[in-house]
Amino acid sequence: MNAPLNPQALAATVDQRHLDHLEEEAIFILREVAAAFERPGLLFSSGKDSCVVLRLAEKAFKQRVAGNEFKGKLPFPLVHVDTGHNFPEVIEFREKRVAEMGERLIVAHMDESIKKGTVRLAHPLESRNGHQTVTLLEAIEEHRFDVLIGGARRDEEKARAKERIFSHRDSFGQWQPKEQRPELWNLFNTRIRPGEHFRAFPISNWTELDVWLYIARENIPLPSLYYQHERQVIRRKGLLVPLTEVTPPEAGETVETATVRFRTVGDMTCTCPVESTAANAADIVAETLTVTVSERGATRMDDRTSEASMERRKKEGYF
Amino acid sequence: MNAVTDTHLIHDIEVDSHHRALRFLTAGSVDDGKSTLIGRLLFDSRAILADQLDTLEKRAAGQPIDLSLLTDGLEAEREQGITIDVAYRYFATKTRKFIIADAPGHEQYTRNMVTAAAGSDAAVVLVDITKLDTAADEVVLLPQTRRHSLLAHLLRVPSIVFAVNKLDALAQPGPAFAAVSKALRAFAEQAGIAVTAIVPVSALRGDNVTQPLDGEWATWYQGPSLLQVLESLPGVQEKVEGQLSIPVQYVARDSGEQGEGDGRMAGTGYQPRALWGRIAHGQVKAGDEVQILPSGQTAIVAEVRRAGETVAHCVAGESAGVVLDRQLDVSRGDWIVTPGSATPTQSFEATLAWLDTEPAVPGRKYWLRHGNRWVQARISAIEHRLDIHTLAEQDAQELKVNEIGHVRIETQSPLPVEPYTANRLGGSLIVVDPTSNRTSGALLVR
């Protein structure tokens, strides 16, 4: 094995031009969204990818006045699809961040979809992740969004690797992989009919490592659960399942305390932490350089059911 | 399998990305081994993670794992064993980051190959040597080899590399490779394609993909491995010198963009707005005189911004925010240029790559997008169609899907187009069908 490396030294030696180029591309895409559409929204889950997109949006539309402070307003609201099964740290972070930035936040609650009967759970503790699509599409209809910006990356998953930067969705919100519009140069075809919409992905070409390098470089605030903390977990099928009110231990399972962090934040019923002592973004950069399991493989219970589970959800309108 | 997973690091610790990522596409006929080659590049450069390998091992059920399965991301692709749409893959070596655009080989999905080529710094065209008669006096190349090379060339992909694959299947690989190289060079010369390299590989065995050859093959090939070629290729060179050209993408209307106080420039009553746009070529700094097209008005640049901060200057490839010293009527779609450097026109000749199943019809109105402007336009004449096998110019009344022709375009309002060979941004347009909204064609100004 290689000798341990000094994370700070590593972060300092990584050439910044690659990040500059990715930033440039993302800013271009964000401005295209604002210029080409009537009613955009920015999906903001408080996850690391959406926090990066939010910083990029600040750079695209605001003017920096001091340090990390930006003056001005984004030309679109933030949108959070709230499954009702969020880690408390995430909601706390969301509220604080939105208040600091003075931006408008629209929250689409899955509990309302459940109340209306448009989402039906097979059992009360069923993972709510897949059902997000219904609540998301209801929010798109209610607020008449014609484009939603998302933080999806092509390195996350095979079906994501296939998606265009400007991804057309039909009037049912569905993605049709065989009917994707060719994406030529930077000449995005954003023409649209009433009822249809687009998803736009400014960080398509970023990898998990790029995201962490950028978080370290830009000093981007994240929910605390991205960094090392003690948590009660249950070891189940190779994953560390966090102990929560919606993920109780099964018969015969032991609850233990572990030092963990989350590589991704999502619905509590399907997101698992990994064992880690990384305390800041530079530590995580170093950890990401040596990781042997993909982000989804390490952390998601619901993507493991079938090779095509992401693709099927995306066809239904998942983001 | 353990030997592999044990050494599996996503990136080498010594990763040193002194370059911006090289974007390259892979092209070639169906079953030429593109997916296997990409799988091999990812596998040998350790970009495959343990859980992804697990999935492959489960499907292999004891047989050797099939690396081509790493790239087929859609259900229909796995069912049919073909690649339908472009997939983007990422890997890094000690010296460089790479983005692969994995383009389909099937003729019916040529539009996706064009999509991949339009954004690429290099093209790797795979040639399956087992499909060619290498004993013939003149080796006849497959149509898709010609088509994809020609498309990559037309789109001015800066570097074109041929990877001659499946040499492991031949008893006499050396003479066969020489014969195919000769045919490729002859074709390239006829088509005006500058060949960057011709590299023999076995994607299946991994020969000469990431590591240079040793052993028997090395007696007839002493060149670099495919990865060594890719590591050495130049990325896109932005045209920083010369005339300024910025397509205006977005006009910041919000008062939040303004400076101190009420945001008015002292004594003028003028509230400055930032004109955002990615610089096509040249550079811009405060004090420069610029002209707005198509109106022709001129102004002095008062301030340049980038990514939320005021900067001394911006160069090609960067998204600049330009604040002018006076109030001009400027909107999205206009261009900011060096005064007198461009002349907008309503009629031009172009190469058209047709991507839509509905044929291109002269006289019908289409939407064109040039820079950030949409205009109505019609194809006033199809001069001829290119036979991609012989490169001969043929008479044609229409262009069908996947055909390429030379056309004349008339636009409803003037556009400052430039020859595509001189400037990718100023010389490229897309054609959109006004009924279906499909992106029907790619135009390259001649």
mmCIF file with all atom_site columns, C-alpha atoms in Angstrom, chain A residues 1-3 5 10 13-15 17-18 20-25 27-29 31-32 34-36 58-64 70-73 75 154-155 158-159 161-164 175 177-193 196 204-207 209-210 213 288-298 304 307-308 311-312 315, chain B residues 8-11 13-14 17-21 23 49-52 55 59 69-78 80 83-90 97 99 111-112 114-115 118 155 249-250 254 256-260 276 278 303 305-310 317-319 332 355 367 369 371-372 374 420 424 428-430 432 435-439 441-444:
data_model
loop_
_atom_site.group_PDB
_atom_site.id
_atom_site.type_symbol
_atom_site.label_atom_id
_atom_site.label_alt_id
_atom_site.label_comp_id
_atom_site.label_asym_id
_atom_site.label_entity_id
_atom_site.label_seq_id
_atom_site.pdbx_PDB_ins_code
_atom_site.Cartn_x
_atom_site.Cartn_y
_atom_site.Cartn_z
_atom_site.occupancy
_atom_site.B_iso_or_equiv
_atom_site.pdbx_formal_charge
_atom_site.auth_seq_id
_atom_site.auth_comp_id
_atom_site.auth_asym_id
_atom_site.auth_atom_id
_atom_site.pdbx_PDB_model_num
ATOM 1   C CA . MET A 1 1   ? 0.000   0.000   0.000   1.00 0.00 ? 1   MET A CA 1
ATOM 2   C CA . ASN A 1 2   ? 0.999   3.572   -0.505  1.00 0.00 ? 2   ASN A CA 1
ATOM 3   C CA . ALA A 1 3   ? 2.271   5.719   2.341   1.00 0.00 ? 3   ALA A CA 1
ATOM 4   C CA . LEU A 1 5   ? -0.602  11.270  2.698   1.00 0.00 ? 5   LEU A CA 1
ATOM 5   C CA . LEU A 1 10  ? -2.690  17.007  -1.239  1.00 0.00 ? 10  LEU A CA 1
ATOM 6   C CA . THR A 1 13  ? -1.120  20.385  -4.882  1.00 0.00 ? 13  THR A CA 1
ATOM 7   C CA . VAL A 1 14  ? -4.155  19.427  -6.944  1.00 0.00 ? 14  VAL A CA 1
ATOM 8   C CA . ASP A 1 15  ? -4.153  21.682  -9.950  1.00 0.00 ? 15  ASP A CA 1
ATOM 9   C CA . ARG A 1 17  ? -7.564  24.422  -13.524 1.00 0.00 ? 17  ARG A CA 1
ATOM 10  C CA . HIS A 1 18  ? -9.702  21.334  -13.786 1.00 0.00 ? 18  HIS A CA 1
ATOM 11  C CA . ASP A 1 20  ? -12.016 26.158  -12.788 1.00 0.00 ? 20  ASP A CA 1
ATOM 12  C CA . HIS A 1 21  ? -13.131 24.535  -16.000 1.00 0.00 ? 21  HIS A CA 1
ATOM 13  C CA . LEU A 1 22  ? -15.919 22.597  -14.302 1.00 0.00 ? 22  LEU A CA 1
ATOM 14  C CA . GLU A 1 23  ? -17.039 25.769  -12.528 1.00 0.00 ? 23  GLU A CA 1
ATOM 15  C CA . GLU A 1 24  ? -17.054 27.649  -15.825 1.00 0.00 ? 24  GLU A CA 1
ATOM 16  C CA . GLU A 1 25  ? -19.214 25.024  -17.476 1.00 0.00 ? 25  GLU A CA 1
ATOM 17  C CA . ILE A 1 27  ? -22.073 28.686  -14.435 1.00 0.00 ? 27  ILE A CA 1
ATOM 18  C CA . PHE A 1 28  ? -22.750 28.692  -18.161 1.00 0.00 ? 28  PHE A CA 1
ATOM 19  C CA . ILE A 1 29  ? -25.472 26.051  -17.722 1.00 0.00 ? 29  ILE A CA 1
ATOM 20  C CA . ARG A 1 31  ? -27.285 31.128  -16.735 1.00 0.00 ? 31  ARG A CA 1
ATOM 21  C CA . GLU A 1 32  ? -28.725 29.238  -19.677 1.00 0.00 ? 32  GLU A CA 1
ATOM 22  C CA . ALA A 1 34  ? -32.278 31.444  -16.153 1.00 0.00 ? 34  ALA A CA 1
ATOM 23  C CA . ALA A 1 35  ? -32.220 32.941  -19.639 1.00 0.00 ? 35  ALA A CA 1
ATOM 24  C CA . ALA A 1 36  ? -34.082 30.254  -21.589 1.00 0.00 ? 36  ALA A CA 1
ATOM 25  C CA . GLU A 1 58  ? -24.379 32.367  -6.255  1.00 0.00 ? 58  GLU A CA 1
ATOM 26  C CA . LYS A 1 59  ? -21.339 32.802  -8.479  1.00 0.00 ? 59  LYS A CA 1
ATOM 27  C CA . ALA A 1 60  ? -23.495 32.872  -11.591 1.00 0.00 ? 60  ALA A CA 1
ATOM 28  C CA . PHE A 1 61  ? -25.989 35.471  -10.396 1.00 0.00 ? 61  PHE A CA 1
ATOM 29  C CA . LYS A 1 62  ? -24.590 37.366  -7.428  1.00 0.00 ? 62  LYS A CA 1
ATOM 30  C CA . GLN A 1 63  ? -21.639 39.570  -6.723  1.00 0.00 ? 63  GLN A CA 1
ATOM 31  C CA . ARG A 1 64  ? -19.233 38.596  -3.943  1.00 0.00 ? 64  ARG A CA 1
ATOM 32  C CA . PHE A 1 70  ? -22.677 37.250  -1.843  1.00 0.00 ? 70  PHE A CA 1
ATOM 33  C CA . LYS A 1 71  ? -24.966 40.164  -2.543  1.00 0.00 ? 71  LYS A CA 1
ATOM 34  C CA . GLY A 1 72  ? -28.117 39.877  -4.594  1.00 0.00 ? 72  GLY A CA 1
ATOM 35  C CA . LYS A 1 73  ? -30.828 37.290  -5.228  1.00 0.00 ? 73  LYS A CA 1
ATOM 36  C CA . PRO A 1 75  ? -33.465 34.373  -10.243 1.00 0.00 ? 75  PRO A CA 1
ATOM 37  C CA . ARG A 1 154 ? -22.976 11.141  -14.371 1.00 0.00 ? 154 ARG A CA 1
ATOM 38  C CA . ASP A 1 155 ? -20.411 9.243   -12.304 1.00 0.00 ? 155 ASP A CA 1
ATOM 39  C CA . LYS A 1 158 ? -25.129 3.869   -15.049 1.00 0.00 ? 158 LYS A CA 1
ATOM 40  C CA . ALA A 1 159 ? -28.471 5.371   -16.024 1.00 0.00 ? 159 ALA A CA 1
ATOM 41  C CA . ALA A 1 161 ? -24.246 8.394   -17.173 1.00 0.00 ? 161 ALA A CA 1
ATOM 42  C CA . LYS A 1 162 ? -26.649 8.387   -20.099 1.00 0.00 ? 162 LYS A CA 1
ATOM 43  C CA . GLU A 1 163 ? -28.464 11.579  -19.288 1.00 0.00 ? 163 GLU A CA 1
ATOM 44  C CA . ARG A 1 164 ? -28.101 14.832  -21.167 1.00 0.00 ? 164 ARG A CA 1
ATOM 45  C CA . TRP A 1 175 ? -37.569 10.597  -19.155 1.00 0.00 ? 175 TRP A CA 1
ATOM 46  C CA . PRO A 1 177 ? -33.865 7.566   -22.883 1.00 0.00 ? 177 PRO A CA 1
ATOM 47  C CA . LYS A 1 178 ? -34.271 6.558   -26.531 1.00 0.00 ? 178 LYS A CA 1
ATOM 48  C CA . GLU A 1 179 ? -35.783 9.909   -27.465 1.00 0.00 ? 179 GLU A CA 1
ATOM 49  C CA . GLN A 1 180 ? -33.120 12.163  -25.970 1.00 0.00 ? 180 GLN A CA 1
ATOM 50  C CA . ARG A 1 181 ? -32.277 15.246  -27.982 1.00 0.00 ? 181 ARG A CA 1
ATOM 51  C CA . PRO A 1 182 ? -28.771 15.318  -29.405 1.00 0.00 ? 182 PRO A CA 1
ATOM 52  C CA . GLU A 1 183 ? -26.693 17.768  -27.382 1.00 0.00 ? 183 GLU A CA 1
ATOM 53  C CA . LEU A 1 184 ? -24.413 19.564  -29.809 1.00 0.00 ? 184 LEU A CA 1
ATOM 54  C CA . TRP A 1 185 ? -21.652 21.931  -28.744 1.00 0.00 ? 185 TRP A CA 1
ATOM 55  C CA . ASN A 1 186 ? -23.163 24.290  -26.180 1.00 0.00 ? 186 ASN A CA 1
ATOM 56  C CA . LEU A 1 187 ? -26.222 24.920  -28.323 1.00 0.00 ? 187 LEU A CA 1
ATOM 57  C CA . PHE A 1 188 ? -28.854 23.535  -25.996 1.00 0.00 ? 188 PHE A CA 1
ATOM 58  C CA . ASN A 1 189 ? -32.263 22.908  -27.508 1.00 0.00 ? 189 ASN A CA 1
ATOM 59  C CA . THR A 1 190 ? -34.516 24.081  -24.702 1.00 0.00 ? 190 THR A CA 1
ATOM 60  C CA . ARG A 1 191 ? -37.674 24.474  -26.784 1.00 0.00 ? 191 ARG A CA 1
ATOM 61  C CA . ILE A 1 192 ? -40.647 23.163  -24.954 1.00 0.00 ? 192 ILE A CA 1
ATOM 62  C CA . ARG A 1 193 ? -44.406 22.661  -25.195 1.00 0.00 ? 193 ARG A CA 1
ATOM 63  C CA . GLU A 1 196 ? -43.490 19.559  -20.571 1.00 0.00 ? 196 GLU A CA 1
ATOM 64  C CA . SER A 1 204 ? -23.063 16.380  -14.772 1.00 0.00 ? 204 SER A CA 1
ATOM 65  C CA . ASN A 1 205 ? -19.354 16.163  -15.533 1.00 0.00 ? 205 ASN A CA 1
ATOM 66  C CA . TRP A 1 206 ? -18.164 16.338  -11.930 1.00 0.00 ? 206 TRP A CA 1
ATOM 67  C CA . THR A 1 207 ? -17.030 13.282  -10.009 1.00 0.00 ? 207 THR A CA 1
ATOM 68  C CA . LEU A 1 209 ? -13.793 13.710  -5.892  1.00 0.00 ? 209 LEU A CA 1
ATOM 69  C CA . ASP A 1 210 ? -14.297 16.947  -7.850  1.00 0.00 ? 210 ASP A CA 1
ATOM 70  C CA . LEU A 1 213 ? -12.171 19.270  -3.922  1.00 0.00 ? 213 LEU A CA 1
ATOM 71  C CA . THR A 1 288 ? -12.185 9.637   -1.556  1.00 0.00 ? 288 THR A CA 1
ATOM 72  C CA . LEU A 1 289 ? -8.868  9.044   -3.284  1.00 0.00 ? 289 LEU A CA 1
ATOM 73  C CA . THR A 1 290 ? -8.581  5.620   -1.705  1.00 0.00 ? 290 THR A CA 1
ATOM 74  C CA . VAL A 1 291 ? -12.204 4.505   -1.539  1.00 0.00 ? 291 VAL A CA 1
ATOM 75  C CA . THR A 1 292 ? -13.044 1.121   -3.055  1.00 0.00 ? 292 THR A CA 1
ATOM 76  C CA . VAL A 1 293 ? -16.836 1.162   -3.065  1.00 0.00 ? 293 VAL A CA 1
ATOM 77  C CA . SER A 1 294 ? -18.985 3.520   -5.129  1.00 0.00 ? 294 SER A CA 1
ATOM 78  C CA . GLU A 1 295 ? -21.053 6.199   -3.460  1.00 0.00 ? 295 GLU A CA 1
ATOM 79  C CA . ARG A 1 296 ? -24.335 4.442   -4.099  1.00 0.00 ? 296 ARG A CA 1
ATOM 80  C CA . GLY A 1 297 ? -22.971 0.978   -3.386  1.00 0.00 ? 297 GLY A CA 1
ATOM 81  C CA . ALA A 1 298 ? -21.814 2.083   0.036   1.00 0.00 ? 298 ALA A CA 1
ATOM 82  C CA . ARG A 1 304 ? -29.420 -2.581  -4.837  1.00 0.00 ? 304 ARG A CA 1
ATOM 83  C CA . GLU A 1 307 ? -29.496 -3.130  -11.941 1.00 0.00 ? 307 GLU A CA 1
ATOM 84  C CA . ALA A 1 308 ? -32.149 -0.975  -13.560 1.00 0.00 ? 308 ALA A CA 1
ATOM 85  C CA . GLU A 1 311 ? -33.387 3.926   -14.742 1.00 0.00 ? 311 GLU A CA 1
ATOM 86  C CA . ARG A 1 312 ? -36.940 2.756   -13.957 1.00 0.00 ? 312 ARG A CA 1
ATOM 87  C CA . LYS A 1 315 ? -38.413 6.970   -16.488 1.00 0.00 ? 315 LYS A CA 1
ATOM 88  C CA . HIS B 2 8   ? -8.302  -1.447  -6.378  1.00 0.00 ? 8   HIS B CA 1
ATOM 89  C CA . LEU B 2 9   ? -7.879  2.228   -5.678  1.00 0.00 ? 9   LEU B CA 1
ATOM 90  C CA . ILE B 2 10  ? -10.180 4.651   -7.428  1.00 0.00 ? 10  ILE B CA 1
ATOM 91  C CA . HIS B 2 11  ? -7.285  6.935   -8.249  1.00 0.00 ? 11  HIS B CA 1
ATOM 92  C CA . ILE B 2 13  ? -2.430  8.483   -4.713  1.00 0.00 ? 13  ILE B CA 1
ATOM 93  C CA . GLU B 2 14  ? 0.042   10.195  -6.982  1.00 0.00 ? 14  GLU B CA 1
ATOM 94  C CA . SER B 2 17  ? -4.010  16.573  -12.782 1.00 0.00 ? 17  SER B CA 1
ATOM 95  C CA . HIS B 2 18  ? -1.902  19.194  -14.450 1.00 0.00 ? 18  HIS B CA 1
ATOM 96  C CA . HIS B 2 19  ? -4.285  19.273  -17.355 1.00 0.00 ? 19  HIS B CA 1
ATOM 97  C CA . ARG B 2 20  ? -7.926  19.903  -17.705 1.00 0.00 ? 20  ARG B CA 1
ATOM 98  C CA . ALA B 2 21  ? -9.766  16.668  -18.524 1.00 0.00 ? 21  ALA B CA 1
ATOM 99  C CA . ARG B 2 23  ? -12.748 14.557  -23.509 1.00 0.00 ? 23  ARG B CA 1
ATOM 100 C CA . LEU B 2 49  ? -15.082 -0.008  -7.730  1.00 0.00 ? 49  LEU B CA 1
ATOM 101 C CA . ALA B 2 50  ? -15.593 -3.205  -5.803  1.00 0.00 ? 50  ALA B CA 1
ATOM 102 C CA . ASP B 2 51  ? -19.395 -3.105  -5.791  1.00 0.00 ? 51  ASP B CA 1
ATOM 103 C CA . GLN B 2 52  ? -19.471 -2.503  -9.543  1.00 0.00 ? 52  GLN B CA 1
ATOM 104 C CA . THR B 2 55  ? -22.365 -6.935  -10.099 1.00 0.00 ? 55  THR B CA 1
ATOM 105 C CA . ARG B 2 59  ? -23.721 -11.903 -13.913 1.00 0.00 ? 59  ARG B CA 1
ATOM 106 C CA . LEU B 2 69  ? -21.163 -4.692  -19.430 1.00 0.00 ? 69  LEU B CA 1
ATOM 107 C CA . LEU B 2 70  ? -19.658 -1.819  -17.474 1.00 0.00 ? 70  LEU B CA 1
ATOM 108 C CA . THR B 2 71  ? -20.878 0.695   -19.986 1.00 0.00 ? 71  THR B CA 1
ATOM 109 C CA . ASP B 2 72  ? -24.330 -0.465  -21.038 1.00 0.00 ? 72  ASP B CA 1
ATOM 110 C CA . GLY B 2 73  ? -26.462 1.522   -18.666 1.00 0.00 ? 73  GLY B CA 1
ATOM 111 C CA . LEU B 2 74  ? -29.949 1.126   -20.069 1.00 0.00 ? 74  LEU B CA 1
ATOM 112 C CA . GLU B 2 75  ? -32.223 -1.900  -19.823 1.00 0.00 ? 75  GLU B CA 1
ATOM 113 C CA . ALA B 2 76  ? -32.809 -1.919  -23.564 1.00 0.00 ? 76  ALA B CA 1
ATOM 114 C CA . GLU B 2 77  ? -29.061 -1.906  -24.089 1.00 0.00 ? 77  GLU B CA 1
ATOM 115 C CA . ARG B 2 78  ? -28.517 -4.870  -21.826 1.00 0.00 ? 78  ARG B CA 1
ATOM 116 C CA . GLN B 2 80  ? -30.148 -6.114  -26.964 1.00 0.00 ? 80  GLN B CA 1
ATOM 117 C CA . THR B 2 83  ? -25.210 0.752   -27.049 1.00 0.00 ? 83  THR B CA 1
ATOM 118 C CA . ILE B 2 84  ? -28.103 3.087   -27.836 1.00 0.00 ? 84  ILE B CA 1
ATOM 119 C CA . ASP B 2 85  ? -27.111 6.363   -26.323 1.00 0.00 ? 85  ASP B CA 1
ATOM 120 C CA . VAL B 2 86  ? -23.994 8.229   -25.368 1.00 0.00 ? 86  VAL B CA 1
ATOM 121 C CA . ALA B 2 87  ? -22.736 7.403   -21.901 1.00 0.00 ? 87  ALA B CA 1
ATOM 122 C CA . TYR B 2 88  ? -20.100 9.458   -20.165 1.00 0.00 ? 88  TYR B CA 1
ATOM 123 C CA . ARG B 2 89  ? -17.374 7.735   -18.163 1.00 0.00 ? 89  ARG B CA 1
ATOM 124 C CA . TYR B 2 90  ? -14.660 9.191   -15.972 1.00 0.00 ? 90  TYR B CA 1
ATOM 125 C CA . LYS B 2 97  ? -8.215  13.162  -16.132 1.00 0.00 ? 97  LYS B CA 1
ATOM 126 C CA . ILE B 2 99  ? -14.046 11.916  -19.847 1.00 0.00 ? 99  ILE B CA 1
ATOM 127 C CA . ARG B 2 111 ? -27.140 11.383  -34.056 1.00 0.00 ? 111 ARG B CA 1
ATOM 128 C CA . ASN B 2 112 ? -25.715 10.331  -30.749 1.00 0.00 ? 112 ASN B CA 1
ATOM 129 C CA . VAL B 2 114 ? -22.524 13.367  -33.595 1.00 0.00 ? 114 VAL B CA 1
ATOM 130 C CA . THR B 2 115 ? -23.534 14.520  -30.115 1.00 0.00 ? 115 THR B CA 1
ATOM 131 C CA . ALA B 2 118 ? -19.362 17.909  -30.962 1.00 0.00 ? 118 ALA B CA 1
ATOM 132 C CA . LEU B 2 155 ? -16.910 18.302  -36.595 1.00 0.00 ? 155 LEU B CA 1
ATOM 133 C CA . GLN B 2 249 ? -26.229 34.740  -22.901 1.00 0.00 ? 249 GLN B CA 1
ATOM 134 C CA . TYR B 2 250 ? -27.985 36.545  -20.099 1.00 0.00 ? 250 TYR B CA 1
ATOM 135 C CA . ASP B 2 254 ? -31.584 42.469  -10.934 1.00 0.00 ? 254 ASP B CA 1
ATOM 136 C CA . GLY B 2 256 ? -28.552 43.150  -6.784  1.00 0.00 ? 256 GLY B CA 1
ATOM 137 C CA . GLU B 2 257 ? -25.951 43.296  -9.542  1.00 0.00 ? 257 GLU B CA 1
ATOM 138 C CA . GLN B 2 258 ? -25.273 46.947  -8.959  1.00 0.00 ? 258 GLN B CA 1
ATOM 139 C CA . GLY B 2 259 ? -22.488 48.682  -7.103  1.00 0.00 ? 259 GLY B CA 1
ATOM 140 C CA . GLU B 2 260 ? -22.716 50.858  -4.015  1.00 0.00 ? 260 GLU B CA 1
ATOM 141 C CA . TRP B 2 276 ? -23.008 37.653  -19.328 1.00 0.00 ? 276 TRP B CA 1
ATOM 142 C CA . ARG B 2 278 ? -18.954 32.748  -22.573 1.00 0.00 ? 278 ARG B CA 1
ATOM 143 C CA . GLU B 2 303 ? -15.881 46.588  -15.795 1.00 0.00 ? 303 GLU B CA 1
ATOM 144 C CA . ARG B 2 305 ? -16.605 40.208  -13.940 1.00 0.00 ? 305 ARG B CA 1
ATOM 145 C CA . ARG B 2 306 ? -16.161 36.482  -13.601 1.00 0.00 ? 306 ARG B CA 1
ATOM 146 C CA . ALA B 2 307 ? -17.927 34.100  -11.240 1.00 0.00 ? 307 ALA B CA 1
ATOM 147 C CA . GLY B 2 308 ? -19.302 36.834  -9.009  1.00 0.00 ? 308 GLY B CA 1
ATOM 148 C CA . GLU B 2 309 ? -16.140 38.920  -8.758  1.00 0.00 ? 309 GLU B CA 1
ATOM 149 C CA . THR B 2 310 ? -14.659 41.898  -10.579 1.00 0.00 ? 310 THR B CA 1
ATOM 150 C CA . GLY B 2 317 ? -13.612 29.868  -22.670 1.00 0.00 ? 317 GLY B CA 1
ATOM 151 C CA . GLU B 2 318 ? -14.544 31.906  -19.613 1.00 0.00 ? 318 GLU B CA 1
ATOM 152 C CA . SER B 2 319 ? -18.002 33.259  -18.863 1.00 0.00 ? 319 SER B CA 1
ATOM 153 C CA . ARG B 2 332 ? -29.677 37.742  -25.185 1.00 0.00 ? 332 ARG B CA 1
ATOM 154 C CA . LEU B 2 355 ? -30.189 13.604  -37.474 1.00 0.00 ? 355 LEU B CA 1
ATOM 155 C CA . TRP B 2 367 ? -35.631 27.095  -36.056 1.00 0.00 ? 367 TRP B CA 1
ATOM 156 C CA . ARG B 2 369 ? -29.810 28.384  -32.958 1.00 0.00 ? 369 ARG B CA 1
ATOM 157 C CA . GLY B 2 371 ? -24.745 31.317  -30.232 1.00 0.00 ? 371 GLY B CA 1
ATOM 158 C CA . ASN B 2 372 ? -27.628 32.334  -27.996 1.00 0.00 ? 372 ASN B CA 1
ATOM 159 C CA . TRP B 2 374 ? -32.927 31.571  -32.194 1.00 0.00 ? 374 TRP B CA 1
ATOM 160 C CA . TYR B 2 420 ? -16.528 26.423  -38.608 1.00 0.00 ? 420 TYR B CA 1
ATOM 161 C CA . ARG B 2 424 ? -16.205 26.216  -33.560 1.00 0.00 ? 424 ARG B CA 1
ATOM 162 C CA . SER B 2 428 ? -21.904 25.944  -35.503 1.00 0.00 ? 428 SER B CA 1
ATOM 163 C CA . LEU B 2 429 ? -25.700 25.956  -35.452 1.00 0.00 ? 429 LEU B CA 1
ATOM 164 C CA . ILE B 2 430 ? -28.424 23.474  -34.627 1.00 0.00 ? 430 ILE B CA 1
ATOM 165 C CA . VAL B 2 432 ? -34.794 22.366  -34.694 1.00 0.00 ? 432 VAL B CA 1
ATOM 166 C CA . THR B 2 435 ? -43.438 20.938  -34.975 1.00 0.00 ? 435 THR B CA 1
ATOM 167 C CA . SER B 2 436 ? -41.707 18.244  -32.936 1.00 0.00 ? 436 SER B CA 1
ATOM 168 C CA . ASN B 2 437 ? -39.071 20.443  -31.248 1.00 0.00 ? 437 ASN B CA 1
ATOM 169 C CA . ARG B 2 438 ? -36.572 17.700  -32.072 1.00 0.00 ? 438 ARG B CA 1
ATOM 170 C CA . THR B 2 439 ? -32.971 18.675  -32.770 1.00 0.00 ? 439 THR B CA 1
ATOM 171 C CA . GLY B 2 441 ? -29.624 18.732  -37.733 1.00 0.00 ? 441 GLY B CA 1
ATOM 172 C CA . ALA B 2 442 ? -26.175 20.111  -37.080 1.00 0.00 ? 442 ALA B CA 1
ATOM 173 C CA . LEU B 2 443 ? -24.900 22.923  -39.321 1.00 0.00 ? 443 LEU B CA 1
ATOM 174 C CA . LEU B 2 444 ? -21.244 23.710  -39.860 1.00 0.00 ? 444 LEU B CA 1
#
